[in-house]
XYZ file of C-alpha atoms in Angstrom:
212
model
C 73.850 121.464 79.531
C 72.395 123.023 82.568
C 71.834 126.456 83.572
C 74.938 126.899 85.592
C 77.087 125.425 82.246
C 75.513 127.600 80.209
C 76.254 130.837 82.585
C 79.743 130.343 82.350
C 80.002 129.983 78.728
C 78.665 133.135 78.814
C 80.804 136.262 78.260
C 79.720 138.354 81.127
C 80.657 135.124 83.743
C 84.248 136.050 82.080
C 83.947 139.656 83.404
C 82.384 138.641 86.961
C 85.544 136.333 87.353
C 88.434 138.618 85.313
C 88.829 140.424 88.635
C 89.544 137.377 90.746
C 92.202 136.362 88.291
C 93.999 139.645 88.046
C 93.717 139.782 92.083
C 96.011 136.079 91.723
C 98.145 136.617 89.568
C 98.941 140.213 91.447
C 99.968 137.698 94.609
C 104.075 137.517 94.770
C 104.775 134.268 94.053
C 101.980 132.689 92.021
C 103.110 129.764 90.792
C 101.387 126.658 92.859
C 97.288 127.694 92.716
C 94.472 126.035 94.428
C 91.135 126.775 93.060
C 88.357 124.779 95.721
C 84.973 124.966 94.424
C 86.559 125.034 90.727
C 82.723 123.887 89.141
C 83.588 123.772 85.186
C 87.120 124.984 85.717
C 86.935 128.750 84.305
C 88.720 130.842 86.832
C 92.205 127.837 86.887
C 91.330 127.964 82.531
C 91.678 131.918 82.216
C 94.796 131.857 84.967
C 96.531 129.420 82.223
C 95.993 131.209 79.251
C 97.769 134.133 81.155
C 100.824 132.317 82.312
C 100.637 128.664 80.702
C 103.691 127.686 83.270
C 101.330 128.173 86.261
C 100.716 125.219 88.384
C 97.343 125.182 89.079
C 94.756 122.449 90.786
C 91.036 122.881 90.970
C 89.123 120.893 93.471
C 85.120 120.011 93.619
C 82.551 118.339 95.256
C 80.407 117.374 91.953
C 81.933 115.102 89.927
C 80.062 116.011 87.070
C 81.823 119.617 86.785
C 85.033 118.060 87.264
C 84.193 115.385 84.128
C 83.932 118.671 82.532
C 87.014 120.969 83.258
C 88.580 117.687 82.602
C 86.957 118.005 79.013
C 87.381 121.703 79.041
C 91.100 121.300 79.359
C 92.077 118.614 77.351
C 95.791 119.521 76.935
C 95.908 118.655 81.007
C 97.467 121.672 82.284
C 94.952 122.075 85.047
C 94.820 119.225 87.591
C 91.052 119.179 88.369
C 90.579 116.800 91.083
C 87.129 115.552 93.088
C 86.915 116.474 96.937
C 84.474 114.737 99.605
C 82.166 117.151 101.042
C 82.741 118.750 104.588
C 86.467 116.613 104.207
C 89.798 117.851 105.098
C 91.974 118.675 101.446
C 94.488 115.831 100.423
C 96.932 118.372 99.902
C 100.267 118.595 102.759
C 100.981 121.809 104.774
C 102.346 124.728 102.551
C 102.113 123.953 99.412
C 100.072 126.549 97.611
C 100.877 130.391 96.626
C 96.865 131.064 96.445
C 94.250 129.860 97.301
C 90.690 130.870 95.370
C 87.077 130.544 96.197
C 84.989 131.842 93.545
C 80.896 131.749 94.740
C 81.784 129.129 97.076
C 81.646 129.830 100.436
C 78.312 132.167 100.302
C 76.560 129.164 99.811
C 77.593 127.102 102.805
C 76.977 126.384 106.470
C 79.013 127.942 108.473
C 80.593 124.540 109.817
C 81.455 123.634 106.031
C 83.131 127.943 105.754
C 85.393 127.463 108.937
C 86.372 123.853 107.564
C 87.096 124.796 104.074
C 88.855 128.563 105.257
C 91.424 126.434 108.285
C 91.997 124.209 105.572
C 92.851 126.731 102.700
C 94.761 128.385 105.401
C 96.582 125.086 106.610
C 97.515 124.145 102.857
C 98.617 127.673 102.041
C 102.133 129.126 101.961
C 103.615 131.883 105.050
C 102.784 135.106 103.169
C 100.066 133.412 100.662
C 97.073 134.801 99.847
C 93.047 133.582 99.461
C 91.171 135.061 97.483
C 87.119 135.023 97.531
C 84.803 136.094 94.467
C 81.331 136.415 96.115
C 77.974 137.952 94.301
C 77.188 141.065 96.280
C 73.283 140.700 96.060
C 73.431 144.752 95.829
C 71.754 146.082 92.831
C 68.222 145.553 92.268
C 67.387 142.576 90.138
C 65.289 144.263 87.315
C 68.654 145.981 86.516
C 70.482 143.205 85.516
C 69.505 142.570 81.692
C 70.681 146.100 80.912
C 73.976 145.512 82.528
C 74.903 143.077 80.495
C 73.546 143.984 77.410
C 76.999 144.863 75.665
C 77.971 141.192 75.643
C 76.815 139.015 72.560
C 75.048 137.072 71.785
C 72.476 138.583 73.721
C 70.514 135.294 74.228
C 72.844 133.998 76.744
C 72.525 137.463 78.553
C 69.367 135.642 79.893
C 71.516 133.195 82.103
C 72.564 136.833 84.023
C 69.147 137.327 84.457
C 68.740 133.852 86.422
C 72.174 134.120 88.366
C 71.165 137.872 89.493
C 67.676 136.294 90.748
C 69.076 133.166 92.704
C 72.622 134.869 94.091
C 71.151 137.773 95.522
C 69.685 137.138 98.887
C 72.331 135.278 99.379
C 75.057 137.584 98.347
C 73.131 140.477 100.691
C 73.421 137.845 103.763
C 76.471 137.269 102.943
C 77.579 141.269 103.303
C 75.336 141.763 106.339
C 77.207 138.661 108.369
C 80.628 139.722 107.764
C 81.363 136.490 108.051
C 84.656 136.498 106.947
C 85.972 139.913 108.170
C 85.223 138.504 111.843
C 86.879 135.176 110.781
C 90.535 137.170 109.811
C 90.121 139.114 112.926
C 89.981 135.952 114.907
C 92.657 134.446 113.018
C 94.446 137.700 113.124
C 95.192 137.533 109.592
C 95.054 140.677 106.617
C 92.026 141.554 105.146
C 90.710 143.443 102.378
C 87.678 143.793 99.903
C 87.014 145.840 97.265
C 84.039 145.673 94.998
C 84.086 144.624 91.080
C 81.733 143.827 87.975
C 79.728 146.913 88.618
C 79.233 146.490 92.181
C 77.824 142.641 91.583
C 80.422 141.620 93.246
C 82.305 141.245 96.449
C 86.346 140.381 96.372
C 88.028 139.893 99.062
C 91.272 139.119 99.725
C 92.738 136.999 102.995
C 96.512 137.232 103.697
C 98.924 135.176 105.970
C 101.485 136.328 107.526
C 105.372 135.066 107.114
C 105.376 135.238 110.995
C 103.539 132.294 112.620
């Protein structure tokens, strides 16, 4: 299992993603999800076991994590599907209530962001909603084994410790660019962001319009 597996097994990778699931399931309607950058499937898995009718899809580039959220969700209820890199969705125009990113889009060029964003924007319901879970990169990283010493067992706390180290430059650039504030401003959509898991995290929320 690497690293990355073992971080969200852990039980404070539920609480970094808990607000990203309350912030789509708050969207009015809800029912057709599209999680892109889904890795081991936990943000589409916690959205079922709120609302089992859901439909949800979840969409990655490494077929490995999608082998296991297949695994992960053995009953099927989750459609967890494999997506080409830098490669428009196979999905039609409309079709989704929300549409998720959760410490996706941080990560990538900005060629692959405005890709991925017009085409979570194309595929997305007048009046949807996207949602984006980023790390924020703001606390200092020798706080981060006490903030997550509450959760047990405390061995897996250690995976924290590693995610703190290797998301926080990027989660700071990620701030400092305003990348996607300038991108709904140029797409004159709604924007908002709020910050969550003890200020370790960034989520913001993109909204389109009914009105083309």
């Amino acid at each position: 299992m690497t690293l990355f597996l073992k971080a969200t097994n852990s039980n404070w990778y539920s609480e970094f993603i808990r607000p990203a699931a309350e912030a789509v399931l708050s969207v009015k309607p809800h029912q057709y999800i599209l999680d892109i950058g889904t890795g081991p499937g936990n943000l589409p898995l916690m959205l079922i076991a709120a609302e089992p009718t859901l439909k949800i899809t979840g969409i990655d580039v490494d077929t490995t994590m999608i082998d296991t959220a297949r695994k992960r969700s053995a009953n099927g209820r989750v459609n967890f599907l494999y997506q080409k890199m830098d490669a428009a969705l196979e999905f039609g125009d409309s079709q989704f209530d929300v549409v998720s990113f959760c410490s996706v889009l941080f990560l990538l060029n900005d060629n692959s962001k405005t890709l991925l964003m017009n085409e979570a924007l194309r595929v997305l319901k007048p009046g949807g909603s996207i949602i984006i879970l980023t790390p924020s990169g703001s606390k200092a990283r020798f706080t981060a084994f006490s903030e997550v010493s509450r959760f047990k067992p405390l061995k897996h706390n250690l995976t924290y410790l590693f995610w703190k180290v290797l998301t926080t430059g990027g989660g700071r650039r990620w701030q400092k660019g305003e990348w996607l504030p300038d991108f709904a401003k140029d797409n004159r959509l709604d924007y908002k962001t709020i910050r969550t898991f003890n200020d370790n995290a960034l989520l913001e929320t993109i909204t389109l319009n009914n009105n083309p």
